[in-house]
PDB file of C-alpha atoms in Angstrom:
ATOM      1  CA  UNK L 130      69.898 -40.690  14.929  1.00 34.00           C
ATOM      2  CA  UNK L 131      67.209 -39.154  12.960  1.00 37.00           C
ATOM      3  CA  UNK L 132      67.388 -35.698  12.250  1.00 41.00           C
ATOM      4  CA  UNK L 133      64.831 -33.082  14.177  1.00 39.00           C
ATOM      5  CA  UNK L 134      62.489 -31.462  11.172  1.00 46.00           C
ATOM      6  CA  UNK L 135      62.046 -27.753  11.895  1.00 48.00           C
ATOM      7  CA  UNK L 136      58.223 -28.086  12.672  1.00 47.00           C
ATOM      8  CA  UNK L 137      59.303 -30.653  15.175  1.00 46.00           C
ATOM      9  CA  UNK L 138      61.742 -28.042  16.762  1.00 49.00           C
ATOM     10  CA  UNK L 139      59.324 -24.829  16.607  1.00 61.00           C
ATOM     11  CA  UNK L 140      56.390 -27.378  17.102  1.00 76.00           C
ATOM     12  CA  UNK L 141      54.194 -26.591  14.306  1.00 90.00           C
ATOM     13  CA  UNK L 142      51.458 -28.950  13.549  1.00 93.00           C
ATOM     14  CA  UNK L 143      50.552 -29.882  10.437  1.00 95.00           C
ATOM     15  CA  UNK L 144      46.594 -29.161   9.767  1.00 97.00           C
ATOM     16  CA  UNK L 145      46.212 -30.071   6.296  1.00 97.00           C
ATOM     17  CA  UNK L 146      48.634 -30.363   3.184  1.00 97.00           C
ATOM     18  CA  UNK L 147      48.688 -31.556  -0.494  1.00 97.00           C
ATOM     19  CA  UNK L 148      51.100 -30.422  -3.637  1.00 96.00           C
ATOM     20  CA  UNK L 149      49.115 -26.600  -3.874  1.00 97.00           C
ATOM     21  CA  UNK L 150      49.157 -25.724  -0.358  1.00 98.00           C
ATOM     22  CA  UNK L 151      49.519 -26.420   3.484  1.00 97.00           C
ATOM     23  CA  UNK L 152      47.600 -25.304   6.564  1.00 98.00           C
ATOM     24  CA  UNK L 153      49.594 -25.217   9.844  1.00 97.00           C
ATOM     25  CA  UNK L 154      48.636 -24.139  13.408  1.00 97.00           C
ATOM     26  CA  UNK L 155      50.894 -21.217  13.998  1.00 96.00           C
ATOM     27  CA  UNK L 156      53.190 -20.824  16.955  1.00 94.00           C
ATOM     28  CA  UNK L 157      52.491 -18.096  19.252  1.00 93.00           C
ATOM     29  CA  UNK L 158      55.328 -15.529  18.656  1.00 91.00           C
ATOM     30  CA  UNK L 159      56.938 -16.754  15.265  1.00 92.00           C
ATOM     31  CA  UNK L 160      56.559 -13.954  12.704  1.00 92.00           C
ATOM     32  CA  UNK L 161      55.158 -15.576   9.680  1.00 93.00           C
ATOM     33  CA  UNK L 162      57.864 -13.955   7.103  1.00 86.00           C
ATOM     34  CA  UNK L 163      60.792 -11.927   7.670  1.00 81.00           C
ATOM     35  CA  UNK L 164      61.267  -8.719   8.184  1.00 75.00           C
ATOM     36  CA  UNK L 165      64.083  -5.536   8.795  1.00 69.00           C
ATOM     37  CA  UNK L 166      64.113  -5.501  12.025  1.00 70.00           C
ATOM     38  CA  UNK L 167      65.205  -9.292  12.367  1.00 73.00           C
ATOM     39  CA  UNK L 168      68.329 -10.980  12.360  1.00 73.00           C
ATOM     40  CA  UNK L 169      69.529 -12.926   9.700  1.00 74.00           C
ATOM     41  CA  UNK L 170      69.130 -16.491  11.403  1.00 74.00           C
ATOM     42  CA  UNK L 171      65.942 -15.584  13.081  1.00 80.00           C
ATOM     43  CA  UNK L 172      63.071 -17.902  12.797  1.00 86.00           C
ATOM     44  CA  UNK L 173      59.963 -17.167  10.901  1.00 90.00           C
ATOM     45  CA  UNK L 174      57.114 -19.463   9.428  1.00 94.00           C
ATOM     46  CA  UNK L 175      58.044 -19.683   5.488  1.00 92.00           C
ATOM     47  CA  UNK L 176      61.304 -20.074   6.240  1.00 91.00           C
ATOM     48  CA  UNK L 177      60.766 -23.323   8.659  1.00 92.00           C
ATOM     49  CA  UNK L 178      58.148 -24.568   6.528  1.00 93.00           C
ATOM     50  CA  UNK L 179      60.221 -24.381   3.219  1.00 92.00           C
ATOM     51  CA  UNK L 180      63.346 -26.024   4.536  1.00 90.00           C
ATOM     52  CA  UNK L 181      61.382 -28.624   6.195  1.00 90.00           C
ATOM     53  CA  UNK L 182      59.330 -29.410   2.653  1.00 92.00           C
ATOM     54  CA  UNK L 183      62.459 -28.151   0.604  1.00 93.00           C
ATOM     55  CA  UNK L 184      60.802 -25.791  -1.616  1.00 93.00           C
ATOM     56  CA  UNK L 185      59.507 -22.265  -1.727  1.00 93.00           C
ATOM     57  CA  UNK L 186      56.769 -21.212  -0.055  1.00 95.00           C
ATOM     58  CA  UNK L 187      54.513 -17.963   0.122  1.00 95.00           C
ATOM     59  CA  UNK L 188      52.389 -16.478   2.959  1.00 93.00           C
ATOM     60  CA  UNK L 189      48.563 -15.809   1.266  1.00 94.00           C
ATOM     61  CA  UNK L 190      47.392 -13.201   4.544  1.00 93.00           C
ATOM     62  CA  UNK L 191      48.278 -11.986   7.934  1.00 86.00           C
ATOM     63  CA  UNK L 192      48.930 -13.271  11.037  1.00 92.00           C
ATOM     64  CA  UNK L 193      50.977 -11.551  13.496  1.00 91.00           C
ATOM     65  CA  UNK L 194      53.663 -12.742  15.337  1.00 92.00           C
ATOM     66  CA  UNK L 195      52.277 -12.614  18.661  1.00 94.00           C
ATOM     67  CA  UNK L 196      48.667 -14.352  17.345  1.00 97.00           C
ATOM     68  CA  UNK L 197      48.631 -18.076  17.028  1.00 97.00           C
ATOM     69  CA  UNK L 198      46.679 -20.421  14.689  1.00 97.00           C
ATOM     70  CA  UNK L 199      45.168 -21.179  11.701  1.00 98.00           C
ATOM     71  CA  UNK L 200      47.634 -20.018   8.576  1.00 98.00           C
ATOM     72  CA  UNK L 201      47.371 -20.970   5.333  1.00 98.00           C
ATOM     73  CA  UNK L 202      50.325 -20.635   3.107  1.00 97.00           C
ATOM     74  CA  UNK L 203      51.117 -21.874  -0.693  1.00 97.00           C
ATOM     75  CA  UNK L 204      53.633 -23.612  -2.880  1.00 97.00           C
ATOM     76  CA  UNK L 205      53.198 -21.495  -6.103  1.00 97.00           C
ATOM     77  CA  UNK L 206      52.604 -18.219  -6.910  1.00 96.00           C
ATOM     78  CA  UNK L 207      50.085 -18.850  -8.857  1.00 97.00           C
ATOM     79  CA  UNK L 208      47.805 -20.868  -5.819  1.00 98.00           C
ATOM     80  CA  UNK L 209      49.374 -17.825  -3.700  1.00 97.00           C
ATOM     81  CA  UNK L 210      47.812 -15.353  -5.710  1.00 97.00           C
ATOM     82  CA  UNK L 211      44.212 -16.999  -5.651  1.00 97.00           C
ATOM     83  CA  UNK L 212      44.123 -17.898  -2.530  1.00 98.00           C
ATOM     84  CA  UNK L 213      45.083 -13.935  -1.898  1.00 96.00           C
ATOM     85  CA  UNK L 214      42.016 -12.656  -4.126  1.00 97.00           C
ATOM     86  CA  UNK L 215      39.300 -14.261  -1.582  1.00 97.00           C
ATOM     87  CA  UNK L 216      40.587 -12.614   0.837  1.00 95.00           C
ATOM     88  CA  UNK L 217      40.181  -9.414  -1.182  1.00 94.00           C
ATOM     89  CA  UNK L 218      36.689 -10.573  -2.388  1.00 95.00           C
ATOM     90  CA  UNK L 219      35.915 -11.623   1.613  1.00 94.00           C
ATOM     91  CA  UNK L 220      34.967 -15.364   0.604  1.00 96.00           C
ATOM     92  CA  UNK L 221      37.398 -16.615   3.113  1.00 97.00           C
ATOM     93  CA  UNK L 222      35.545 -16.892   6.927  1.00 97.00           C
ATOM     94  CA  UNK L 223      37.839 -16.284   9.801  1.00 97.00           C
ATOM     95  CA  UNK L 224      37.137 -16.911  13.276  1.00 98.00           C
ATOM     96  CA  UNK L 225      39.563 -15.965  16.475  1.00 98.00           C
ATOM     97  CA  UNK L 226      39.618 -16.620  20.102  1.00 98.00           C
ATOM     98  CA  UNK L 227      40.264 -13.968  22.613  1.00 98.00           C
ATOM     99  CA  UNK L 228      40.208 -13.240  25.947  1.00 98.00           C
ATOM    100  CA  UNK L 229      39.263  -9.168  26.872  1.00 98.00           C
ATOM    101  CA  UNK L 230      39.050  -6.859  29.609  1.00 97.00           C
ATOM    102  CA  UNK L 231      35.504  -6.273  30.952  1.00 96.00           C
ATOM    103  CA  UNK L 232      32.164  -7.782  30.831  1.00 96.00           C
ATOM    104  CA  UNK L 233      31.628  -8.036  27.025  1.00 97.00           C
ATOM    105  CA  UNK L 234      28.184  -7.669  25.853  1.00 96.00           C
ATOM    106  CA  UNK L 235      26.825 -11.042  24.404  1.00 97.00           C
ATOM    107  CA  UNK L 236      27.393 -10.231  21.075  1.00 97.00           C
ATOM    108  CA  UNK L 237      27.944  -6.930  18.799  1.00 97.00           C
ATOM    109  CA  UNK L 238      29.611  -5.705  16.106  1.00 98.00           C
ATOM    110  CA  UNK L 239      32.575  -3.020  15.679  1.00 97.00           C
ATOM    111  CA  UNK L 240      32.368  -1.057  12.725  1.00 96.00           C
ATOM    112  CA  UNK L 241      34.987   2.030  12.978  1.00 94.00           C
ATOM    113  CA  UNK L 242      38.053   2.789  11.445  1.00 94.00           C
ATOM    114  CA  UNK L 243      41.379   1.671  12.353  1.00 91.00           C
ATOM    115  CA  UNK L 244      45.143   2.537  11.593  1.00 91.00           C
ATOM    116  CA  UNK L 245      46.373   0.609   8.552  1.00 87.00           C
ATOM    117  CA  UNK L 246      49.958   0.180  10.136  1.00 83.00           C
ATOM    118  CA  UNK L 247      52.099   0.959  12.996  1.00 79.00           C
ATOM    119  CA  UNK L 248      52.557   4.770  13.394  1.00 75.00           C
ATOM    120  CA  UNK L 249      50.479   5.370  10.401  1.00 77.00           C
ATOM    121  CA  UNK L 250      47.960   7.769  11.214  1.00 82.00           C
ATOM    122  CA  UNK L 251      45.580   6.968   7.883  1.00 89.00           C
ATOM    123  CA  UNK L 252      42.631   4.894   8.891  1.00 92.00           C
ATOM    124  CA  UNK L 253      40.615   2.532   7.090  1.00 92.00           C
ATOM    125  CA  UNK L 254      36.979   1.353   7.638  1.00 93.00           C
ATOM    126  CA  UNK L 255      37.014  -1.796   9.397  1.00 94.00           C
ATOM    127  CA  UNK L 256      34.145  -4.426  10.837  1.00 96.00           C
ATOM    128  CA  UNK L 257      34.455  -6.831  13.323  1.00 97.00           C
ATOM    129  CA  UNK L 258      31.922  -9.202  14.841  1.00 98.00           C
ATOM    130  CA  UNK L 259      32.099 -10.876  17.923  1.00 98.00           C
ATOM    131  CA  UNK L 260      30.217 -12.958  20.339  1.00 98.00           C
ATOM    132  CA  UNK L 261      31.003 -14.070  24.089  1.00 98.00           C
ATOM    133  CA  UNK L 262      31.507 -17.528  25.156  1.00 97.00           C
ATOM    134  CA  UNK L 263      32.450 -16.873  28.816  1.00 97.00           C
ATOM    135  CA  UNK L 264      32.193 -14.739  31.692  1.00 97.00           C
ATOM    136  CA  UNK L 265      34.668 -14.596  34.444  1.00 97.00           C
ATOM    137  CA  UNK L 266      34.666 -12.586  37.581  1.00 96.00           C
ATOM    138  CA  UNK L 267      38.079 -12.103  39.080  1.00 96.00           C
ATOM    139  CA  UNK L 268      39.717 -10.981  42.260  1.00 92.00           C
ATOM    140  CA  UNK L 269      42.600  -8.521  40.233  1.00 94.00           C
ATOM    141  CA  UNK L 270      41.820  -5.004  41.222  1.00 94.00           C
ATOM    142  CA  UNK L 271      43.897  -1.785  39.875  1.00 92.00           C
ATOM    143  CA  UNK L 272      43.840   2.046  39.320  1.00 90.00           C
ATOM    144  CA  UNK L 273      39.298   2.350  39.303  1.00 88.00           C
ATOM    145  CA  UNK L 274      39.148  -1.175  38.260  1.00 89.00           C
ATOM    146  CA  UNK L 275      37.512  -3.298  41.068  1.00 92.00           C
ATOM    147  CA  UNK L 276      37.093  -7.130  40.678  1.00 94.00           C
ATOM    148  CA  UNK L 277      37.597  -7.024  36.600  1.00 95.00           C
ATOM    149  CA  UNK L 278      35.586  -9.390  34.512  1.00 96.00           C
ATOM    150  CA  UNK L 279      37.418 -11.363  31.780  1.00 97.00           C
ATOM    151  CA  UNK L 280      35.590 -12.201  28.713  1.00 98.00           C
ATOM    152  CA  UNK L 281      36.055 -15.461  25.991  1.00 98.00           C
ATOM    153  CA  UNK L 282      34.970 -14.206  22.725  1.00 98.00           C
ATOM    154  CA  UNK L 283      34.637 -15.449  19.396  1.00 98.00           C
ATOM    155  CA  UNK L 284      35.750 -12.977  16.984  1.00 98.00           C
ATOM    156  CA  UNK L 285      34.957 -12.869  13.253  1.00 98.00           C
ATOM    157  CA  UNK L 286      36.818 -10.179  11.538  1.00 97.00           C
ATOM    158  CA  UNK L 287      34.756  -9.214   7.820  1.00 94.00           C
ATOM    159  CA  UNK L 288      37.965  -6.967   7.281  1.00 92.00           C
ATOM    160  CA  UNK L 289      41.537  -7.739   7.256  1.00 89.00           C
ATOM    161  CA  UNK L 290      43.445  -4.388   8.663  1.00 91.00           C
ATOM    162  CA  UNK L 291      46.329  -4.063  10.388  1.00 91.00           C
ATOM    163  CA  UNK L 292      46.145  -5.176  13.973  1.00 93.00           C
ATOM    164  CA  UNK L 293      42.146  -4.459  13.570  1.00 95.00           C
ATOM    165  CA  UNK L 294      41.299  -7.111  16.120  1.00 97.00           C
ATOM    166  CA  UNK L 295      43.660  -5.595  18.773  1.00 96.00           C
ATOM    167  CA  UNK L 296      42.751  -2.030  17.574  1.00 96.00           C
ATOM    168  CA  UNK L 297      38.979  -2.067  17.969  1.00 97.00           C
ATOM    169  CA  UNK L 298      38.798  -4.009  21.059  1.00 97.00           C
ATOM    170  CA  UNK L 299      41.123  -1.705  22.872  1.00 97.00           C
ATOM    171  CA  UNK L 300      39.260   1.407  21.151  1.00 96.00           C
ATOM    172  CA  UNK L 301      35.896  -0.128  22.675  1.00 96.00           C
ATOM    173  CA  UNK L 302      38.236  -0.620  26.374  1.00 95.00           C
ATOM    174  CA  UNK L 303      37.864  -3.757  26.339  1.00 97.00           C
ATOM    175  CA  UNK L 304      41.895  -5.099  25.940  1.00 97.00           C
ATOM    176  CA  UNK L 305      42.613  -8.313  24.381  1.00 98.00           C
ATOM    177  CA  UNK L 306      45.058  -9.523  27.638  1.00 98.00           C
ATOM    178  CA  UNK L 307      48.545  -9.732  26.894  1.00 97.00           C
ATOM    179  CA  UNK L 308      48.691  -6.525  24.005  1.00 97.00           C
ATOM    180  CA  UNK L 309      51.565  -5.159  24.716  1.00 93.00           C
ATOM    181  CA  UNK L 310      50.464  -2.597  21.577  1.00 92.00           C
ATOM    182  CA  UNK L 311      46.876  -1.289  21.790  1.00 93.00           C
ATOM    183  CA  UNK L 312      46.558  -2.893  25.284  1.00 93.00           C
ATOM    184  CA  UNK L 313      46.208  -2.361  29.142  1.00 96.00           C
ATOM    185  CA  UNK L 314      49.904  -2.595  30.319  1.00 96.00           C
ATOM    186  CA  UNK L 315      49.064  -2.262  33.858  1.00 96.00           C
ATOM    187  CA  UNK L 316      46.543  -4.688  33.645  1.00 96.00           C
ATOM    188  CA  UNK L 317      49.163  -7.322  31.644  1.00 97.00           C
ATOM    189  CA  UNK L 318      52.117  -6.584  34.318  1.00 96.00           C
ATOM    190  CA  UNK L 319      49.362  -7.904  36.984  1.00 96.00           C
ATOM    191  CA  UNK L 320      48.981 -10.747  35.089  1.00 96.00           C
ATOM    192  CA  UNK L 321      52.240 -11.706  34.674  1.00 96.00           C
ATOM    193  CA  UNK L 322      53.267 -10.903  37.807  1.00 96.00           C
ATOM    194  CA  UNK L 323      50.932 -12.921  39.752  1.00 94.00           C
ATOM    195  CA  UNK L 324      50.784 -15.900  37.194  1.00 95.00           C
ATOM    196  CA  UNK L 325      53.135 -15.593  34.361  1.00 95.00           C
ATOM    197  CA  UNK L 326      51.126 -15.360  31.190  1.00 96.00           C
ATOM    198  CA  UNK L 327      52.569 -12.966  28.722  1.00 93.00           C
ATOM    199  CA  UNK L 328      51.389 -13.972  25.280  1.00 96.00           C
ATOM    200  CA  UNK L 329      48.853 -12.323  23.877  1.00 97.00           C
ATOM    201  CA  UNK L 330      45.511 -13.908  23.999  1.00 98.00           C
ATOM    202  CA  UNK L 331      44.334 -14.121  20.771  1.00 98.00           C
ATOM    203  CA  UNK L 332      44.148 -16.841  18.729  1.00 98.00           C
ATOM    204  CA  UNK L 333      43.170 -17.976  15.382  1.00 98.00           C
ATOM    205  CA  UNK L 334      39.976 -20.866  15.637  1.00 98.00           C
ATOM    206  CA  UNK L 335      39.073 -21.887  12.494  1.00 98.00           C
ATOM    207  CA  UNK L 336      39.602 -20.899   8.499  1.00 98.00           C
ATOM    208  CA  UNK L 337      37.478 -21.589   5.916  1.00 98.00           C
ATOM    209  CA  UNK L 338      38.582 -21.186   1.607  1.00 98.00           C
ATOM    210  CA  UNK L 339      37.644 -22.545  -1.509  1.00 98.00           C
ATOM    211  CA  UNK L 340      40.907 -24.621  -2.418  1.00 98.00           C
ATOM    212  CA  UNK L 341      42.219 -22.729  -5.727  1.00 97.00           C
ATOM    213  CA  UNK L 342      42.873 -26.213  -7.620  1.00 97.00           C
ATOM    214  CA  UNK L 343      39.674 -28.316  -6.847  1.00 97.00           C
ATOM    215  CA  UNK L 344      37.058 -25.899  -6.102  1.00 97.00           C
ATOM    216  CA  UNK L 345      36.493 -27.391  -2.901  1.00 98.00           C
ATOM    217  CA  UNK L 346      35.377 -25.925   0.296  1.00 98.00           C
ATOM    218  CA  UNK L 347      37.387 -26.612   2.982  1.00 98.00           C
ATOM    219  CA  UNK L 348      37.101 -25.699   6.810  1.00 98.00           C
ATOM    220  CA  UNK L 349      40.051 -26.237   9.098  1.00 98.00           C
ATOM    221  CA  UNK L 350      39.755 -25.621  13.058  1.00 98.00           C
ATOM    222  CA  UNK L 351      42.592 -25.273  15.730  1.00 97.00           C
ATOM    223  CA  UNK L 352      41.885 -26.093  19.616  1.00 95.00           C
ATOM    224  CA  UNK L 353      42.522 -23.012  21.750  1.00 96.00           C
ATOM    225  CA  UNK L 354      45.791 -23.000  23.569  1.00 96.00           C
ATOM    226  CA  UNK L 355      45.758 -24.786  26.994  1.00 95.00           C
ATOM    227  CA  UNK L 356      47.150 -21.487  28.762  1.00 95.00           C
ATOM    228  CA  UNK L 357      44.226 -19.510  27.155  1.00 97.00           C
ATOM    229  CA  UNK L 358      41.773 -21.963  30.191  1.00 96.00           C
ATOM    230  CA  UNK L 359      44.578 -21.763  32.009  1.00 96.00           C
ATOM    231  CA  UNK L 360      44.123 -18.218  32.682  1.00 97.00           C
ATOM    232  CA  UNK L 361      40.621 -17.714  33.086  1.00 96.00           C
ATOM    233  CA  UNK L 362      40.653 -20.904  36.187  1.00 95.00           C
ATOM    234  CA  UNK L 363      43.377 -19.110  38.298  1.00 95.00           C
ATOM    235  CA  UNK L 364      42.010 -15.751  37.988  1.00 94.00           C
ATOM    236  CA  UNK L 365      38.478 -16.793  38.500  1.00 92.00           C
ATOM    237  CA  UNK L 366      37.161 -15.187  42.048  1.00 75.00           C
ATOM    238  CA  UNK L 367      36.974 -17.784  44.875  1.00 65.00           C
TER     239      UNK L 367
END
């Protein structure tokens, strides 16, 4: 009997790999290194993707736990580290998926600061663009809310802070669904109640780098979740 390879357990697909790098669709709630606060034979990203390929590998940016998609990670240090400077430079393009609270304006721009980590109280300037894809009238009703709208959006983060996705949609009320951080909790235990969602809706769409070796531009995509349609066809108002 053949042996299960971890990204066959965790399901992890494979976008893209050669000897320098790999690109992976992230799992929704698999931290994508390890940290303090889990335990020892806890799952995480770097550590399923080295044991599966049987050598080290390091995480180039963030991607939190509870956001799926579109990660690139690296088998040197050295391809690590340049991948890491255009992100500092902003030459790499990043694109999300989310669904919010409210009727979203067709497309805007956030530009305010945001807290650079959790229970930090220093802020950072931060931009975010976004434009929406879909409008959805529902029947949920709460507190002064009345028939909410749910909004698609395509978000394009120019910055790279902590959370800053999650932090300047909430800041503008409009709550990516499912943040149990920044988000509407009412609005989430509704969901999950009536239909059982509880990941966060966010998800990482498409990533686009110069590869550090060959020079070459590369663009890699991953389809949004099934449960992210899912959602907005049983909530939508009959």
């Amino acid at each position: 009997m053949r042996t299960l390879l971890f990204s066959e357990i965790m399901d992890i697909p494979t976008i893209y790999k050669d000897e320098h790098l790999i690109v992976v669709n992230k799992p929704v709630d698999l931290p994508v290194h390890k940290n303090d606060f889990m335990p020892n034979d806890a799952p995480y990203l770097t550590k399923l993707i080295g044991n599966e390929y049987d050598q080290w590998v390091h995480n180039v940016h963030r991607l939190d736990s509870k956001t799926s998609g579109v990660i690139v990670l690296a088998f040197s240090k050295e391809v690590a580290h340049e991948l890491a400077l255009q992100f500092e430079r902003k030459e790499v393009d990043k694109q999300y998926a989310a669904i919010v609270l409210g009727e979203l304006p067709e497309e805007g721009v956030f530009d305010e600061k945001v807290v650079v980590k959790k229970k930090s109280k220093f802020k950072k300037n931060a931009l975010t663009r976004y434009k929406r894809e879909r409008l959805v009238q529902t029947n949920i009703s709460y507190k002064e809310h009345t028939n909410v709208c749910l909004s698609l959006a395509q978000v394009f983060p120019e910055t790279g802070r902590w959370h800053q996705i999650r932090q300047h949609f909430a800041k503008n009320r409009h709550d990516i669904v499912g943040d149990s951080h920044h988000g509407d909790f009412t609005l989430n235990k509704l969901i999950t109640a009536e239909w059982g969602f509880r990941r966060l809706m966010l998800h990482a769409s498409k990533l686009s780098f110069t590869h550090p070796v060959s020079g070459e531009r590369l663009t890699f995509e991953a389809d949004l979740p099934g449960d992210f349609d899912q959602l907005l066809q049983v909530v939508a108002a009959k």
